[in-house]
């Protein structure tokens, strides 16, 4: 075909219903000098197929794999925050770009081109890493099920992580101004966060019995994200934090005032953990 030798062959694939079907393949071998060289290149490509060592690859499309298998079976096993992130990335980006590709036809070059396009659209390096990690999770799942021979998302190049803006650290004077104008419980949440370094999800997941004002420590053993309570971000995140003496009167004052109808240290009116976005939007900003 022109200056290139092209190999055309048939290959067994797994249909979406689990049956085995056959499809035509076309593979460019390159600008080889003779037909004998082309035949040797073709034999090398077909060896695993002809000797039976290659399992049939899945002919299901990426969108069908996501809808029928990954979302109902794999996604619920991940942390809630990861589930939400993967749903957004898949619906807005992956499926429009790659959804109609068959799993067995997605090559590393397709994924590298997708990452490159998102980089040109000015998405942050962290977001590009999320795209790559999600695709790798999808294809590694298909590999574990025997539907693919390799993971095309491995060894995909990513741009270096760069900090686009400097961290903004509040000064003691600015913290003092905030403490002076914020109402409870946001005031106590702010002070506790500033003096312990706890993440907002860890602060809002605290229960009354997690605070030990006698031995001056807080037990961090859960996390809350968008109202959903779960385990901390990493195993090392489950820990005990020492309390500064300045925090004791602040916590004791709040404990004497907080609603007694809930075990949460900072309960909502419904007795559930507060939501970080509501606190940010309605109070802090």
PDB file of C-alpha atoms in Angstrom:
ATOM      1  CA  UNK A   1       0.000   0.000   0.000  1.00  0.00           C
ATOM      2  CA  UNK A   2       2.045   2.931  -1.295  1.00  0.00           C
ATOM      3  CA  UNK A   3       5.575   2.459   0.124  1.00  0.00           C
ATOM      4  CA  UNK A   4       4.443   0.441   3.160  1.00  0.00           C
ATOM      5  CA  UNK A   5       3.692  -3.242   3.560  1.00  0.00           C
ATOM      6  CA  UNK A   6       0.352  -3.794   5.302  1.00  0.00           C
ATOM      7  CA  UNK A   7      -0.669  -7.004   7.039  1.00  0.00           C
ATOM      8  CA  UNK A   8      -4.372  -7.916   6.947  1.00  0.00           C
ATOM      9  CA  UNK A   9      -5.589 -10.815   9.073  1.00  0.00           C
ATOM     10  CA  UNK A  10      -8.506 -12.159  11.120  1.00  0.00           C
ATOM     11  CA  UNK A  11      -8.495 -12.402  14.894  1.00  0.00           C
ATOM     12  CA  UNK A  12     -10.825 -13.876  17.506  1.00  0.00           C
ATOM     13  CA  UNK A  13     -12.387 -11.332  19.890  1.00  0.00           C
ATOM     14  CA  UNK A  14     -14.753 -11.510  22.830  1.00  0.00           C
ATOM     15  CA  UNK A  15     -18.180 -10.104  22.048  1.00  0.00           C
ATOM     16  CA  UNK A  16     -20.000  -8.057  24.722  1.00  0.00           C
ATOM     17  CA  UNK A  17     -22.179 -11.091  25.525  1.00  0.00           C
ATOM     18  CA  UNK A  18     -19.124 -13.279  26.207  1.00  0.00           C
ATOM     19  CA  UNK A  19     -19.205 -15.230  22.921  1.00  0.00           C
ATOM     20  CA  UNK A  20     -16.194 -15.390  20.610  1.00  0.00           C
ATOM     21  CA  UNK A  21     -16.384 -13.629  17.246  1.00  0.00           C
ATOM     22  CA  UNK A  22     -13.957 -12.773  14.443  1.00  0.00           C
ATOM     23  CA  UNK A  23     -12.877  -9.393  13.129  1.00  0.00           C
ATOM     24  CA  UNK A  24     -10.577  -8.174  10.355  1.00  0.00           C
ATOM     25  CA  UNK A  25      -7.382  -6.414  11.377  1.00  0.00           C
ATOM     26  CA  UNK A  26      -5.004  -4.190   9.421  1.00  0.00           C
ATOM     27  CA  UNK A  27      -1.451  -3.511  10.627  1.00  0.00           C
ATOM     28  CA  UNK A  28       1.169  -1.352   8.900  1.00  0.00           C
ATOM     29  CA  UNK A  29       4.493  -3.223   8.916  1.00  0.00           C
ATOM     30  CA  UNK A  30       6.499  -0.366   7.420  1.00  0.00           C
ATOM     31  CA  UNK A  31       8.559   0.425   4.307  1.00  0.00           C
ATOM     32  CA  UNK A  32      10.350  -2.925   4.065  1.00  0.00           C
ATOM     33  CA  UNK A  33      12.548  -3.685   1.058  1.00  0.00           C
ATOM     34  CA  UNK A  34      11.259  -7.088  -0.039  1.00  0.00           C
ATOM     35  CA  UNK A  35       8.233  -9.302   0.311  1.00  0.00           C
ATOM     36  CA  UNK A  36      10.395 -11.814   2.189  1.00  0.00           C
ATOM     37  CA  UNK A  37      11.166  -9.192   4.856  1.00  0.00           C
ATOM     38  CA  UNK A  38       7.493  -8.312   5.040  1.00  0.00           C
ATOM     39  CA  UNK A  39       6.598 -11.997   5.457  1.00  0.00           C
ATOM     40  CA  UNK A  40       9.062 -12.363   8.345  1.00  0.00           C
ATOM     41  CA  UNK A  41       7.585  -9.270  10.023  1.00  0.00           C
ATOM     42  CA  UNK A  42       4.086 -10.638   9.500  1.00  0.00           C
ATOM     43  CA  UNK A  43       5.020 -14.031  10.935  1.00  0.00           C
ATOM     44  CA  UNK A  44       6.399 -12.360  14.059  1.00  0.00           C
ATOM     45  CA  UNK A  45       3.141 -10.425  14.546  1.00  0.00           C
ATOM     46  CA  UNK A  46       0.950 -13.473  13.972  1.00  0.00           C
ATOM     47  CA  UNK A  47       2.946 -15.994  16.011  1.00  0.00           C
ATOM     48  CA  UNK A  48       0.927 -15.632  19.235  1.00  0.00           C
ATOM     49  CA  UNK A  49      -2.344 -15.688  17.330  1.00  0.00           C
ATOM     50  CA  UNK A  50      -1.524 -18.749  15.252  1.00  0.00           C
ATOM     51  CA  UNK A  51      -0.024 -20.848  18.050  1.00  0.00           C
ATOM     52  CA  UNK A  52      -3.050 -20.289  20.320  1.00  0.00           C
ATOM     53  CA  UNK A  53      -1.141 -18.596  23.156  1.00  0.00           C
ATOM     54  CA  UNK A  54      -2.966 -15.285  22.674  1.00  0.00           C
ATOM     55  CA  UNK A  55      -6.367 -15.129  24.353  1.00  0.00           C
ATOM     56  CA  UNK A  56      -9.214 -13.478  22.435  1.00  0.00           C
ATOM     57  CA  UNK A  57      -9.307  -9.776  23.266  1.00  0.00           C
ATOM     58  CA  UNK A  58     -12.487  -7.925  24.105  1.00  0.00           C
ATOM     59  CA  UNK A  59     -14.364  -6.322  21.229  1.00  0.00           C
ATOM     60  CA  UNK A  60     -16.546  -4.300  23.607  1.00  0.00           C
ATOM     61  CA  UNK A  61     -16.361  -0.536  23.272  1.00  0.00           C
ATOM     62  CA  UNK A  62     -15.031   1.623  26.067  1.00  0.00           C
ATOM     63  CA  UNK A  63     -18.434   3.213  26.672  1.00  0.00           C
ATOM     64  CA  UNK A  64     -20.133  -0.186  26.957  1.00  0.00           C
ATOM     65  CA  UNK A  65     -17.393  -1.460  29.242  1.00  0.00           C
ATOM     66  CA  UNK A  66     -17.870   1.566  31.514  1.00  0.00           C
ATOM     67  CA  UNK A  67     -21.691   1.392  31.550  1.00  0.00           C
ATOM     68  CA  UNK A  68     -22.087  -2.377  31.856  1.00  0.00           C
ATOM     69  CA  UNK A  69     -19.099  -3.436  33.936  1.00  0.00           C
ATOM     70  CA  UNK A  70     -16.792  -0.800  35.409  1.00  0.00           C
ATOM     71  CA  UNK A  71     -19.334   1.619  36.850  1.00  0.00           C
ATOM     72  CA  UNK A  72     -21.612  -0.992  38.489  1.00  0.00           C
ATOM     73  CA  UNK A  73     -18.897  -3.465  39.570  1.00  0.00           C
ATOM     74  CA  UNK A  74     -15.609  -1.615  40.163  1.00  0.00           C
ATOM     75  CA  UNK A  75     -16.540   1.983  40.965  1.00  0.00           C
ATOM     76  CA  UNK A  76     -18.409   1.120  44.218  1.00  0.00           C
ATOM     77  CA  UNK A  77     -15.208  -0.477  45.583  1.00  0.00           C
ATOM     78  CA  UNK A  78     -13.376   2.882  45.454  1.00  0.00           C
ATOM     79  CA  UNK A  79     -13.543   5.776  47.899  1.00  0.00           C
ATOM     80  CA  UNK A  80     -16.578   8.013  47.436  1.00  0.00           C
ATOM     81  CA  UNK A  81     -14.452  11.024  46.468  1.00  0.00           C
ATOM     82  CA  UNK A  82     -12.663   8.922  43.834  1.00  0.00           C
ATOM     83  CA  UNK A  83     -15.998   7.670  42.503  1.00  0.00           C
ATOM     84  CA  UNK A  84     -17.228  11.231  42.026  1.00  0.00           C
ATOM     85  CA  UNK A  85     -14.004  12.316  40.335  1.00  0.00           C
ATOM     86  CA  UNK A  86     -13.967   9.342  37.950  1.00  0.00           C
ATOM     87  CA  UNK A  87     -17.625   9.868  36.972  1.00  0.00           C
ATOM     88  CA  UNK A  88     -16.965  13.508  36.066  1.00  0.00           C
ATOM     89  CA  UNK A  89     -13.774  12.766  34.123  1.00  0.00           C
ATOM     90  CA  UNK A  90     -15.407   9.901  32.234  1.00  0.00           C
ATOM     91  CA  UNK A  91     -18.622  11.694  31.282  1.00  0.00           C
ATOM     92  CA  UNK A  92     -17.021  14.997  30.276  1.00  0.00           C
ATOM     93  CA  UNK A  93     -13.756  13.838  28.709  1.00  0.00           C
ATOM     94  CA  UNK A  94     -12.985  10.122  28.253  1.00  0.00           C
ATOM     95  CA  UNK A  95     -16.199   8.880  26.657  1.00  0.00           C
ATOM     96  CA  UNK A  96     -16.560  11.777  24.182  1.00  0.00           C
ATOM     97  CA  UNK A  97     -12.966  11.187  23.030  1.00  0.00           C
ATOM     98  CA  UNK A  98     -12.507   7.402  23.276  1.00  0.00           C
ATOM     99  CA  UNK A  99     -15.916   5.933  24.097  1.00  0.00           C
ATOM    100  CA  UNK A 100     -16.550   4.394  20.667  1.00  0.00           C
ATOM    101  CA  UNK A 101     -13.128   2.715  20.522  1.00  0.00           C
ATOM    102  CA  UNK A 102     -13.056  -1.026  21.176  1.00  0.00           C
ATOM    103  CA  UNK A 103     -10.902  -2.004  24.156  1.00  0.00           C
ATOM    104  CA  UNK A 104      -8.700  -4.180  21.995  1.00  0.00           C
ATOM    105  CA  UNK A 105      -8.128  -1.321  19.543  1.00  0.00           C
ATOM    106  CA  UNK A 106      -7.016   1.362  22.022  1.00  0.00           C
ATOM    107  CA  UNK A 107      -3.258   1.817  21.634  1.00  0.00           C
ATOM    108  CA  UNK A 108      -0.785   3.839  23.710  1.00  0.00           C
ATOM    109  CA  UNK A 109      -0.647   6.428  20.917  1.00  0.00           C
ATOM    110  CA  UNK A 110      -4.395   7.102  21.314  1.00  0.00           C
ATOM    111  CA  UNK A 111      -3.979   7.765  25.022  1.00  0.00           C
ATOM    112  CA  UNK A 112      -0.872   9.904  24.501  1.00  0.00           C
ATOM    113  CA  UNK A 113      -2.743  11.970  21.912  1.00  0.00           C
ATOM    114  CA  UNK A 114      -5.679  12.366  24.306  1.00  0.00           C
ATOM    115  CA  UNK A 115      -3.350  13.552  27.095  1.00  0.00           C
ATOM    116  CA  UNK A 116      -1.617  15.907  24.666  1.00  0.00           C
ATOM    117  CA  UNK A 117      -4.924  17.405  23.577  1.00  0.00           C
ATOM    118  CA  UNK A 118      -5.952  18.045  27.182  1.00  0.00           C
ATOM    119  CA  UNK A 119      -2.568  19.620  27.856  1.00  0.00           C
ATOM    120  CA  UNK A 120      -3.077  21.968  24.897  1.00  0.00           C
ATOM    121  CA  UNK A 121      -6.466  22.846  26.385  1.00  0.00           C
ATOM    122  CA  UNK A 122      -4.534  24.075  29.447  1.00  0.00           C
ATOM    123  CA  UNK A 123      -5.633  21.405  31.915  1.00  0.00           C
ATOM    124  CA  UNK A 124      -3.409  21.216  34.984  1.00  0.00           C
ATOM    125  CA  UNK A 125      -0.733  18.480  35.234  1.00  0.00           C
ATOM    126  CA  UNK A 126      -2.613  16.983  38.200  1.00  0.00           C
ATOM    127  CA  UNK A 127      -5.761  16.653  36.072  1.00  0.00           C
ATOM    128  CA  UNK A 128      -3.750  15.001  33.287  1.00  0.00           C
ATOM    129  CA  UNK A 129      -2.451  12.512  35.859  1.00  0.00           C
ATOM    130  CA  UNK A 130      -6.051  11.802  36.895  1.00  0.00           C
ATOM    131  CA  UNK A 131      -6.930  11.056  33.251  1.00  0.00           C
ATOM    132  CA  UNK A 132      -3.993   8.646  32.917  1.00  0.00           C
ATOM    133  CA  UNK A 133      -4.717   6.931  36.261  1.00  0.00           C
ATOM    134  CA  UNK A 134      -8.384   6.443  35.409  1.00  0.00           C
ATOM    135  CA  UNK A 135      -7.573   4.934  32.017  1.00  0.00           C
ATOM    136  CA  UNK A 136      -4.959   2.682  33.621  1.00  0.00           C
ATOM    137  CA  UNK A 137      -7.550   1.490  36.161  1.00  0.00           C
ATOM    138  CA  UNK A 138     -10.027   0.746  33.373  1.00  0.00           C
ATOM    139  CA  UNK A 139      -7.579  -1.243  31.270  1.00  0.00           C
ATOM    140  CA  UNK A 140      -5.963  -3.068  34.198  1.00  0.00           C
ATOM    141  CA  UNK A 141      -9.451  -4.250  35.183  1.00  0.00           C
ATOM    142  CA  UNK A 142     -10.020  -5.567  31.659  1.00  0.00           C
ATOM    143  CA  UNK A 143      -6.606  -7.293  31.828  1.00  0.00           C
ATOM    144  CA  UNK A 144      -7.455  -8.949  35.146  1.00  0.00           C
ATOM    145  CA  UNK A 145     -10.624 -10.305  33.564  1.00  0.00           C
ATOM    146  CA  UNK A 146      -8.654 -11.730  30.624  1.00  0.00           C
ATOM    147  CA  UNK A 147     -10.168  -9.296  28.142  1.00  0.00           C
ATOM    148  CA  UNK A 148      -6.921  -7.520  27.192  1.00  0.00           C
ATOM    149  CA  UNK A 149      -3.331  -8.624  26.800  1.00  0.00           C
ATOM    150  CA  UNK A 150      -1.670  -5.410  28.000  1.00  0.00           C
ATOM    151  CA  UNK A 151      -2.470  -2.043  29.547  1.00  0.00           C
ATOM    152  CA  UNK A 152      -2.042   0.715  26.921  1.00  0.00           C
ATOM    153  CA  UNK A 153      -2.143   3.429  29.617  1.00  0.00           C
ATOM    154  CA  UNK A 154       1.155   2.305  31.145  1.00  0.00           C
ATOM    155  CA  UNK A 155       4.275   4.359  30.439  1.00  0.00           C
ATOM    156  CA  UNK A 156       2.266   7.310  29.125  1.00  0.00           C
ATOM    157  CA  UNK A 157       4.291  10.514  29.328  1.00  0.00           C
ATOM    158  CA  UNK A 158       3.003  13.332  31.522  1.00  0.00           C
ATOM    159  CA  UNK A 159       4.233  16.913  31.887  1.00  0.00           C
ATOM    160  CA  UNK A 160       6.110  17.702  35.113  1.00  0.00           C
ATOM    161  CA  UNK A 161       4.076  18.816  38.082  1.00  0.00           C
ATOM    162  CA  UNK A 162       4.413  22.574  38.402  1.00  0.00           C
ATOM    163  CA  UNK A 163       2.997  24.842  41.067  1.00  0.00           C
ATOM    164  CA  UNK A 164       0.946  27.441  39.232  1.00  0.00           C
ATOM    165  CA  UNK A 165       0.561  29.722  42.235  1.00  0.00           C
ATOM    166  CA  UNK A 166       2.273  30.177  45.564  1.00  0.00           C
ATOM    167  CA  UNK A 167       0.623  28.850  48.692  1.00  0.00           C
ATOM    168  CA  UNK A 168      -1.321  31.533  50.557  1.00  0.00           C
ATOM    169  CA  UNK A 169      -0.689  31.210  54.285  1.00  0.00           C
ATOM    170  CA  UNK A 170      -2.743  33.353  56.643  1.00  0.00           C
ATOM    171  CA  UNK A 171      -0.760  35.467  59.102  1.00  0.00           C
ATOM    172  CA  UNK A 172      -1.583  35.389  62.843  1.00  0.00           C
ATOM    173  CA  UNK A 173      -3.090  38.850  62.438  1.00  0.00           C
ATOM    174  CA  UNK A 174      -5.392  37.682  59.632  1.00  0.00           C
ATOM    175  CA  UNK A 175      -6.433  34.623  61.633  1.00  0.00           C
ATOM    176  CA  UNK A 176      -7.216  36.913  64.561  1.00  0.00           C
ATOM    177  CA  UNK A 177      -9.469  39.057  62.369  1.00  0.00           C
ATOM    178  CA  UNK A 178     -11.325  35.976  61.130  1.00  0.00           C
ATOM    179  CA  UNK A 179     -11.777  34.638  64.652  1.00  0.00           C
ATOM    180  CA  UNK A 180     -13.207  38.003  65.659  1.00  0.00           C
ATOM    181  CA  UNK A 181     -15.946  38.035  63.006  1.00  0.00           C
ATOM    182  CA  UNK A 182     -16.880  34.379  62.484  1.00  0.00           C
ATOM    183  CA  UNK A 183     -19.853  32.881  64.296  1.00  0.00           C
ATOM    184  CA  UNK A 184     -19.945  29.428  65.843  1.00  0.00           C
ATOM    185  CA  UNK A 185     -19.275  26.706  64.962  1.00  0.00           C
ATOM    186  CA  UNK A 186     -17.126  28.061  62.112  1.00  0.00           C
ATOM    187  CA  UNK A 187     -15.037  30.040  64.602  1.00  0.00           C
ATOM    188  CA  UNK A 188     -14.059  26.925  66.585  1.00  0.00           C
ATOM    189  CA  UNK A 189     -13.517  24.917  63.370  1.00  0.00           C
ATOM    190  CA  UNK A 190     -11.123  27.605  62.118  1.00  0.00           C
ATOM    191  CA  UNK A 191      -9.146  27.730  65.363  1.00  0.00           C
ATOM    192  CA  UNK A 192      -8.974  23.933  65.622  1.00  0.00           C
ATOM    193  CA  UNK A 193      -7.845  23.597  62.010  1.00  0.00           C
ATOM    194  CA  UNK A 194      -5.207  26.327  62.322  1.00  0.00           C
ATOM    195  CA  UNK A 195      -3.658  24.859  65.485  1.00  0.00           C
ATOM    196  CA  UNK A 196      -3.796  21.152  64.564  1.00  0.00           C
ATOM    197  CA  UNK A 197      -3.349  21.086  60.775  1.00  0.00           C
ATOM    198  CA  UNK A 198      -6.282  18.698  60.318  1.00  0.00           C
ATOM    199  CA  UNK A 199      -7.949  18.550  56.911  1.00  0.00           C
ATOM    200  CA  UNK A 200     -11.472  19.961  56.741  1.00  0.00           C
ATOM    201  CA  UNK A 201     -12.880  16.475  56.096  1.00  0.00           C
ATOM    202  CA  UNK A 202     -11.156  15.220  59.261  1.00  0.00           C
ATOM    203  CA  UNK A 203     -12.406  18.177  61.327  1.00  0.00           C
ATOM    204  CA  UNK A 204     -16.025  17.721  60.296  1.00  0.00           C
ATOM    205  CA  UNK A 205     -15.822  13.941  60.925  1.00  0.00           C
ATOM    206  CA  UNK A 206     -14.815  14.368  64.585  1.00  0.00           C
ATOM    207  CA  UNK A 207     -17.149  13.059  67.265  1.00  0.00           C
ATOM    208  CA  UNK A 208     -17.303  14.304  70.842  1.00  0.00           C
ATOM    209  CA  UNK A 209     -15.545  11.231  72.211  1.00  0.00           C
ATOM    210  CA  UNK A 210     -12.638  11.796  69.787  1.00  0.00           C
ATOM    211  CA  UNK A 211     -11.633  14.890  71.799  1.00  0.00           C
ATOM    212  CA  UNK A 212      -9.756  14.102  75.012  1.00  0.00           C
ATOM    213  CA  UNK A 213      -9.308  17.365  76.929  1.00  0.00           C
ATOM    214  CA  UNK A 214      -7.820  15.454  79.898  1.00  0.00           C
ATOM    215  CA  UNK A 215      -4.884  13.915  78.022  1.00  0.00           C
ATOM    216  CA  UNK A 216      -4.767  16.789  75.502  1.00  0.00           C
ATOM    217  CA  UNK A 217      -5.221  14.828  72.273  1.00  0.00           C
ATOM    218  CA  UNK A 218      -7.609  14.272  69.376  1.00  0.00           C
ATOM    219  CA  UNK A 219      -8.172  10.890  67.741  1.00  0.00           C
ATOM    220  CA  UNK A 220      -8.505  11.076  63.937  1.00  0.00           C
ATOM    221  CA  UNK A 221     -10.207   7.908  62.740  1.00  0.00           C
ATOM    222  CA  UNK A 222     -12.635   8.928  59.968  1.00  0.00           C
ATOM    223  CA  UNK A 223     -13.190  11.431  57.184  1.00  0.00           C
ATOM    224  CA  UNK A 224     -16.242  13.068  55.638  1.00  0.00           C
ATOM    225  CA  UNK A 225     -16.622  14.121  51.993  1.00  0.00           C
ATOM    226  CA  UNK A 226     -19.733  15.841  50.666  1.00  0.00           C
ATOM    227  CA  UNK A 227     -21.675  14.522  53.650  1.00  0.00           C
ATOM    228  CA  UNK A 228     -20.445  10.924  53.222  1.00  0.00           C
ATOM    229  CA  UNK A 229     -18.477   9.490  56.149  1.00  0.00           C
ATOM    230  CA  UNK A 230     -15.580   7.169  55.339  1.00  0.00           C
ATOM    231  CA  UNK A 231     -12.098   6.139  56.368  1.00  0.00           C
ATOM    232  CA  UNK A 232      -9.201   8.649  56.361  1.00  0.00           C
ATOM    233  CA  UNK A 233      -7.374   9.480  53.143  1.00  0.00           C
ATOM    234  CA  UNK A 234      -4.474   7.075  53.812  1.00  0.00           C
ATOM    235  CA  UNK A 235      -3.703   4.501  56.548  1.00  0.00           C
ATOM    236  CA  UNK A 236      -1.191   6.931  58.056  1.00  0.00           C
ATOM    237  CA  UNK A 237      -3.954   9.528  58.340  1.00  0.00           C
ATOM    238  CA  UNK A 238      -5.512   7.551  61.218  1.00  0.00           C
ATOM    239  CA  UNK A 239      -3.606   9.055  64.115  1.00  0.00           C
ATOM    240  CA  UNK A 240      -3.676  10.972  67.387  1.00  0.00           C
ATOM    241  CA  UNK A 241      -2.993  14.713  67.368  1.00  0.00           C
ATOM    242  CA  UNK A 242      -1.729  16.564  70.475  1.00  0.00           C
ATOM    243  CA  UNK A 243      -3.843  19.527  71.604  1.00  0.00           C
ATOM    244  CA  UNK A 244      -2.206  22.850  72.375  1.00  0.00           C
ATOM    245  CA  UNK A 245      -3.179  24.220  75.764  1.00  0.00           C
ATOM    246  CA  UNK A 246      -4.696  27.286  74.050  1.00  0.00           C
ATOM    247  CA  UNK A 247      -7.297  25.010  72.452  1.00  0.00           C
ATOM    248  CA  UNK A 248      -8.702  23.566  75.668  1.00  0.00           C
ATOM    249  CA  UNK A 249     -10.826  26.571  76.740  1.00  0.00           C
ATOM    250  CA  UNK A 250     -12.008  27.030  73.132  1.00  0.00           C
ATOM    251  CA  UNK A 251     -13.141  23.403  72.909  1.00  0.00           C
ATOM    252  CA  UNK A 252     -14.658  23.377  76.378  1.00  0.00           C
ATOM    253  CA  UNK A 253     -16.694  26.481  75.544  1.00  0.00           C
ATOM    254  CA  UNK A 254     -17.945  24.917  72.329  1.00  0.00           C
ATOM    255  CA  UNK A 255     -18.739  21.590  74.028  1.00  0.00           C
ATOM    256  CA  UNK A 256     -20.895  23.440  76.565  1.00  0.00           C
ATOM    257  CA  UNK A 257     -22.825  25.189  73.771  1.00  0.00           C
ATOM    258  CA  UNK A 258     -23.109  22.577  71.004  1.00  0.00           C
ATOM    259  CA  UNK A 259     -26.418  20.746  70.427  1.00  0.00           C
ATOM    260  CA  UNK A 260     -26.523  17.642  72.600  1.00  0.00           C
ATOM    261  CA  UNK A 261     -28.742  15.663  70.208  1.00  0.00           C
ATOM    262  CA  UNK A 262     -25.836  14.392  68.072  1.00  0.00           C
ATOM    263  CA  UNK A 263     -22.498  12.630  68.635  1.00  0.00           C
ATOM    264  CA  UNK A 264     -20.759  14.786  66.001  1.00  0.00           C
ATOM    265  CA  UNK A 265     -18.514  17.508  67.372  1.00  0.00           C
ATOM    266  CA  UNK A 266     -19.839  19.961  64.781  1.00  0.00           C
ATOM    267  CA  UNK A 267     -23.354  18.749  63.901  1.00  0.00           C
ATOM    268  CA  UNK A 268     -25.735  20.304  61.406  1.00  0.00           C
ATOM    269  CA  UNK A 269     -29.300  21.178  62.311  1.00  0.00           C
ATOM    270  CA  UNK A 270     -30.298  17.702  61.130  1.00  0.00           C
ATOM    271  CA  UNK A 271     -27.713  16.033  63.375  1.00  0.00           C
ATOM    272  CA  UNK A 272     -25.397  15.096  60.504  1.00  0.00           C
ATOM    273  CA  UNK A 273     -21.825  16.247  59.781  1.00  0.00           C
ATOM    274  CA  UNK A 274     -21.556  19.745  58.354  1.00  0.00           C
ATOM    275  CA  UNK A 275     -20.655  20.148  54.661  1.00  0.00           C
ATOM    276  CA  UNK A 276     -17.425  21.941  53.864  1.00  0.00           C
ATOM    277  CA  UNK A 277     -18.753  23.722  50.771  1.00  0.00           C
ATOM    278  CA  UNK A 278     -21.676  25.169  52.683  1.00  0.00           C
ATOM    279  CA  UNK A 279     -19.351  26.471  55.403  1.00  0.00           C
ATOM    280  CA  UNK A 280     -17.032  28.000  52.809  1.00  0.00           C
ATOM    281  CA  UNK A 281     -19.789  29.631  50.769  1.00  0.00           C
ATOM    282  CA  UNK A 282     -22.102  30.784  53.571  1.00  0.00           C
ATOM    283  CA  UNK A 283     -19.591  31.816  56.200  1.00  0.00           C
ATOM    284  CA  UNK A 284     -15.889  31.903  55.383  1.00  0.00           C
ATOM    285  CA  UNK A 285     -15.943  33.678  52.023  1.00  0.00           C
TER     286      UNK A 285
END
